[in-house]
Short mmCIF file of C-alpha atoms in Angstrom, two decimals:
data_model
loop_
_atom_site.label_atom_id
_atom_site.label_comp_id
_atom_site.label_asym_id
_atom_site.label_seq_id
_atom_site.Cartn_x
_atom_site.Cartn_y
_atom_site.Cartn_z
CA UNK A 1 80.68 64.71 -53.32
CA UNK A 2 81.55 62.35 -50.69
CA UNK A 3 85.18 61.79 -50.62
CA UNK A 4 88.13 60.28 -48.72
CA UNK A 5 91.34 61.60 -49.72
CA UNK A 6 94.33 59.71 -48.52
CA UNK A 7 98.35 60.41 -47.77
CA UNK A 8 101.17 58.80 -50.63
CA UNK A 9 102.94 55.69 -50.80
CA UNK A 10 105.81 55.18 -47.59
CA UNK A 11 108.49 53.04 -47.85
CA UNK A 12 109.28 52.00 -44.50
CA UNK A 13 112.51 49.48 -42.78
CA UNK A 14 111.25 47.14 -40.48
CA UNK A 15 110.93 48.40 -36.75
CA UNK A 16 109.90 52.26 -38.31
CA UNK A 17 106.90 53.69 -37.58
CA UNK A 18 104.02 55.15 -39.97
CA UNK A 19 101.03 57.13 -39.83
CA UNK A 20 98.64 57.60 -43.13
CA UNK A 21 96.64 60.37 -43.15
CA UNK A 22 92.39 60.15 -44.63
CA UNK A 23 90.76 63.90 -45.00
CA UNK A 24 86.92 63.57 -45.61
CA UNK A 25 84.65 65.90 -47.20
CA UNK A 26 81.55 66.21 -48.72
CA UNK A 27 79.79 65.02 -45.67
CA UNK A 28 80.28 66.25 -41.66
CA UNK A 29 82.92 64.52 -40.59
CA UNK A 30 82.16 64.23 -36.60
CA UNK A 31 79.15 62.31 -37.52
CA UNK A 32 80.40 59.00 -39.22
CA UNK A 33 83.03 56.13 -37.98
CA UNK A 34 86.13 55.96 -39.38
CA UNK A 35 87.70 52.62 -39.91
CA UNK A 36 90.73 51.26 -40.74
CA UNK A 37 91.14 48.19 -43.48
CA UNK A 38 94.08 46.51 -44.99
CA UNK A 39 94.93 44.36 -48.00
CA UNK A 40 98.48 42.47 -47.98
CA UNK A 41 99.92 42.10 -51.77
CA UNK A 42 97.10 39.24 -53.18
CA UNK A 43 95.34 38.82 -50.55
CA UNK A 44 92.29 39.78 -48.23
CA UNK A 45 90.56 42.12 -46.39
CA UNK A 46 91.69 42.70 -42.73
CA UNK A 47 89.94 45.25 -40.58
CA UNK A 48 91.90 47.23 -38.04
CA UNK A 49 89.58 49.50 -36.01
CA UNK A 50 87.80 52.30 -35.88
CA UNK A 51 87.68 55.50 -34.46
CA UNK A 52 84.68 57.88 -33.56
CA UNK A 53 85.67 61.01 -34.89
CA UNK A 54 82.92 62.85 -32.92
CA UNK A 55 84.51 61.44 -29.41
CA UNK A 56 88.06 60.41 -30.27
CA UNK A 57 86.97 56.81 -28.83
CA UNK A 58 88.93 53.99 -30.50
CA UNK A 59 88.00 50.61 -30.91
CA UNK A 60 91.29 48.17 -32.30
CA UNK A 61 91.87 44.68 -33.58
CA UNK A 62 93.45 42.83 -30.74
CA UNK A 63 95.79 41.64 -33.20
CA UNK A 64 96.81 44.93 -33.54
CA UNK A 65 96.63 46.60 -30.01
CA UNK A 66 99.87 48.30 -28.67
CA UNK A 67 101.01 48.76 -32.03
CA UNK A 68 98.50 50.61 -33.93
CA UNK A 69 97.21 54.30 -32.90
CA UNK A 70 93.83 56.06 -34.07
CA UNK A 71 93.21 59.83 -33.95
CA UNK A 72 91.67 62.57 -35.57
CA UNK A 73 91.65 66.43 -36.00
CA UNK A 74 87.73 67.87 -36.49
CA UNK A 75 89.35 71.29 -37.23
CA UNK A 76 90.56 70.07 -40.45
CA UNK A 77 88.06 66.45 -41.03
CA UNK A 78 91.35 64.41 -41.03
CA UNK A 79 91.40 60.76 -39.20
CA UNK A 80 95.35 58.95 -39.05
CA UNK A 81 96.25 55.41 -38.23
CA UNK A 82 99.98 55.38 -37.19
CA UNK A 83 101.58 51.82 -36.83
CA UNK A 84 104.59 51.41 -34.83
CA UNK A 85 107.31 48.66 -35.00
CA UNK A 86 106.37 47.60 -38.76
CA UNK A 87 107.76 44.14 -39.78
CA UNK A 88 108.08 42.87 -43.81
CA UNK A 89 104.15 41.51 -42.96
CA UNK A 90 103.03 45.14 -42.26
CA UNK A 91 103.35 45.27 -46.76
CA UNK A 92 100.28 46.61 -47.74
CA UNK A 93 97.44 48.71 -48.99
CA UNK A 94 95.71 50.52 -46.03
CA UNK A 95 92.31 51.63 -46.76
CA UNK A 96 90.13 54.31 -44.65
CA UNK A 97 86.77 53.77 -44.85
CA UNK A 98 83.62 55.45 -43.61
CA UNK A 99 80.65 53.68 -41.40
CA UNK A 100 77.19 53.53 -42.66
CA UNK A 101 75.37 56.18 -40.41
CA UNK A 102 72.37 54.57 -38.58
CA UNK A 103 73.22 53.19 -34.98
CA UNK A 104 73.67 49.30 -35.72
CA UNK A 105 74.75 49.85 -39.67
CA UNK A 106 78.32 51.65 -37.94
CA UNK A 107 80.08 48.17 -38.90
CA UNK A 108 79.21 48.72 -42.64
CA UNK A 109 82.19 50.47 -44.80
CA UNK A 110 80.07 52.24 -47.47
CA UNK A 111 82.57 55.36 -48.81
CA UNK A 112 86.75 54.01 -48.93
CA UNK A 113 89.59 55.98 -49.53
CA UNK A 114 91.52 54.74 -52.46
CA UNK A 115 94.02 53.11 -50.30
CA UNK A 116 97.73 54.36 -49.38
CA UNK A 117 100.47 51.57 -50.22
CA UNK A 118 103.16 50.63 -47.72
CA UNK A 119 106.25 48.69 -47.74
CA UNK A 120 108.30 47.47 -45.39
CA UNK A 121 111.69 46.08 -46.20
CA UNK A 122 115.06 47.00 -45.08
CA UNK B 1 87.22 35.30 -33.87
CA UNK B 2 84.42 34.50 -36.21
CA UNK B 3 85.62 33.06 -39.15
CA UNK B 4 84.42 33.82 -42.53
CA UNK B 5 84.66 30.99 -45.08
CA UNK B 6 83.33 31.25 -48.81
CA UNK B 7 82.57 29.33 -51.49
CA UNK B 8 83.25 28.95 -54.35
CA UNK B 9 86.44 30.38 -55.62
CA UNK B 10 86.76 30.90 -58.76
CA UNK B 11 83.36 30.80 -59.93
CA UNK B 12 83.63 30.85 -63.89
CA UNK B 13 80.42 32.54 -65.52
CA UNK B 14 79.27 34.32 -68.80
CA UNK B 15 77.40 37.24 -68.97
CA UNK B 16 73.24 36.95 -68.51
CA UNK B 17 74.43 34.22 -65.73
CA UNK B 18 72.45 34.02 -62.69
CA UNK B 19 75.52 33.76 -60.07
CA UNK B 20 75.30 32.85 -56.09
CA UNK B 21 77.78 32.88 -53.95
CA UNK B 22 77.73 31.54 -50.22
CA UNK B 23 79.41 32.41 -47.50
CA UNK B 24 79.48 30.67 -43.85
CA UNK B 25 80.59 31.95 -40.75
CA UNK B 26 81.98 30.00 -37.44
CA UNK B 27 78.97 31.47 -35.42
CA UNK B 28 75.61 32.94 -35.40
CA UNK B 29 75.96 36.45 -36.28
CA UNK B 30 72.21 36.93 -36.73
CA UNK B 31 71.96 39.28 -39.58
CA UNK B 32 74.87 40.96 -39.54
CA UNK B 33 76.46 40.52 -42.55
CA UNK B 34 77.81 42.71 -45.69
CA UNK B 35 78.61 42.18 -49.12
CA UNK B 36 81.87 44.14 -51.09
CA UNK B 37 82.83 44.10 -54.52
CA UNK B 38 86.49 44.96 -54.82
CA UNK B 39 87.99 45.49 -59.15
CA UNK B 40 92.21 44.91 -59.53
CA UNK B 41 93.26 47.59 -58.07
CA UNK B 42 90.37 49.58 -56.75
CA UNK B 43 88.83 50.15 -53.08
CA UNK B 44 86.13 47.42 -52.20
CA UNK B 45 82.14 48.90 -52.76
CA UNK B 46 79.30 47.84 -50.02
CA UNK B 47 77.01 46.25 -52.31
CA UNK B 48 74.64 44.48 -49.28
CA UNK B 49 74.19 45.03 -45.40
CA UNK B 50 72.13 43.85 -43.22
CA UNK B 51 72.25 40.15 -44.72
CA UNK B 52 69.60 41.65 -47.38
CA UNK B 53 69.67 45.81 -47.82
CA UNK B 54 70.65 46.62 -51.07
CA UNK B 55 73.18 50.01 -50.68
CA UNK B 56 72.15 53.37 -52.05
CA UNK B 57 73.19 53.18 -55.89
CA UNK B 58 74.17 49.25 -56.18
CA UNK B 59 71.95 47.72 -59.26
CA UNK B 60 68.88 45.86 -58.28
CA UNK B 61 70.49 42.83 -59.79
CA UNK B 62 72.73 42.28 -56.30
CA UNK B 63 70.62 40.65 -54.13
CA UNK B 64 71.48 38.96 -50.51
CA UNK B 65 69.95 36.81 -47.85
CA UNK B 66 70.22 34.36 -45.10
CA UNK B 67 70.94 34.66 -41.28
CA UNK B 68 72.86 33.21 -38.46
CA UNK B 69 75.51 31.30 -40.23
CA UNK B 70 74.97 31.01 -43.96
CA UNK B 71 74.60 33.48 -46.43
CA UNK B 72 74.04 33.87 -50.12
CA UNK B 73 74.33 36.77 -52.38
CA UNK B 74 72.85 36.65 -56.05
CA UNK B 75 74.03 38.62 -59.06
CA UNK B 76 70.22 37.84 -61.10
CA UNK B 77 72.16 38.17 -64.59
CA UNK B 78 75.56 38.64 -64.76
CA UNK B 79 77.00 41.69 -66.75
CA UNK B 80 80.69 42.48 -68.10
CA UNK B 81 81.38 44.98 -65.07
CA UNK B 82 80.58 42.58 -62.67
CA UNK B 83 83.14 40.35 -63.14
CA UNK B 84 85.18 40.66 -59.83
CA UNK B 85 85.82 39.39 -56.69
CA UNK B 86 83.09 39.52 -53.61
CA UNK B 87 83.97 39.54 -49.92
CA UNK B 88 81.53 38.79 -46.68
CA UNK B 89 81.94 40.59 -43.73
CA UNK B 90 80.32 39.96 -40.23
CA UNK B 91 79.41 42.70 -38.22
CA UNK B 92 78.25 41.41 -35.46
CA UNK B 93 81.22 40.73 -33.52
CA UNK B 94 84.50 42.34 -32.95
CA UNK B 95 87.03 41.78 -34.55
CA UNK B 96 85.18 42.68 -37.59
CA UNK B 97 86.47 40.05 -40.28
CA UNK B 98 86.54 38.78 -44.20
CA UNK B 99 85.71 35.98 -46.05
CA UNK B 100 88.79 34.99 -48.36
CA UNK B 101 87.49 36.79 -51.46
CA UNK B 102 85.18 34.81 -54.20
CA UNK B 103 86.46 35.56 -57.98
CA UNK B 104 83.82 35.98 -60.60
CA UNK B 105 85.39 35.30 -63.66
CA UNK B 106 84.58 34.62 -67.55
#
């Protein structure tokens, strides 16, 4: 069964750093992009990046470049997204979510992670 | 960025409705858009891609089309577990981004 299992709630104060952890299985990991979503409290869906698990190449939001960092470990199937210097408008679910696998469907999220909640407040 | 704009929010419907919702972006982005389903507190489920390729398991009631900046998906007849909200997403352009969410409700 194709599965994204990811890291616990974090409670964060602003200027802290975070990094939520997504372990696949069920499928081979190298072979799928990883991307990062997020969903403030009520609101929409805001995509992040992604990163190529195969390659460790990263692709990021400008909104979110110097801030946000995408790796992975193949030995274990595990992607991360760590975001540094989180304000109160960092609050929210962050979903993982895995890239349909024929080249020019990679932008379509078709397996998701059941989302890892974060708050930021001091 | 492209913006993704839809319409309309809330749509109010009863079950054995046929529902459409539209959704318009700033720019051509040929066909590449997707449709996501997304319950209260659950991860959002690709429904469309493509503009028009129904995903692997997704009833055949879901149905989507259009291209370069307006797009329409179709729930043929509305049942009690589809009452949720839908999002668009372009993928033809980076940053990848969302429409605002359309609520299907009763």
């Amino acid at each position: 069964q194709v599965q994204l299992l990811q890291s616990g709630a974090e409670v964060r104060k602003p200027g802290a750093s975070l990094k939520v952890s997504c372990k696949a299985s069920g499928y081979p990991f190298s072979g799928y992009y990883m991307h990062w979503v997020r969903q403030a409290p009520g609101q929409g869906l805001e995509w992040m990046g992604w990163i190529i698990p195969a390659t460790g190449g990263t692709k990021y939001a400008q909104k979110f470049q110097g801030r946000v960092t995408m790796t992975r470990d193949t030995s274990i199937s595990t992607a991360y997204m760590e975001l540094k210097n989180l304000r109160s408008d960092d609050t929210a679910v962050y979903f993982c979510a895995r890239g349909l696998p024929a080249p020019g469907d990679t932008y379509y999220l078709d397996v998701w992670g059941k989302g890892t909640t974060v708050a930021v407040s001091s | 960025d492209i913006q993704m704009t839809q319409s309309p929010s809330p749509v109010s419907a009863s079950v054995g409705d046929r529902v459409t919702i539209t959704c318009r972006a700033s720019q051509d982005i040929s066909r590449g858009l997707a449709w996501y389903q997304q319950k209260p507190g659950k991860a959002p489920q690709l429904l469309i891609y493509a503009a028009s390729s129904l995903q692997s398991g997704v009833p055949s009631r879901f149905s989507g089309s259009g291209s370069g900046t307006d797009f329409t998906l179709t729930i043929s007849s509305l049942q009690p577990e589809d009452f949720a909200t839908y999002y668009c997403q372009q993928a033809n352009n980076f940053p990848l981004t969302f429409g605002g969410g359309t609520k299907v409700e009763i």
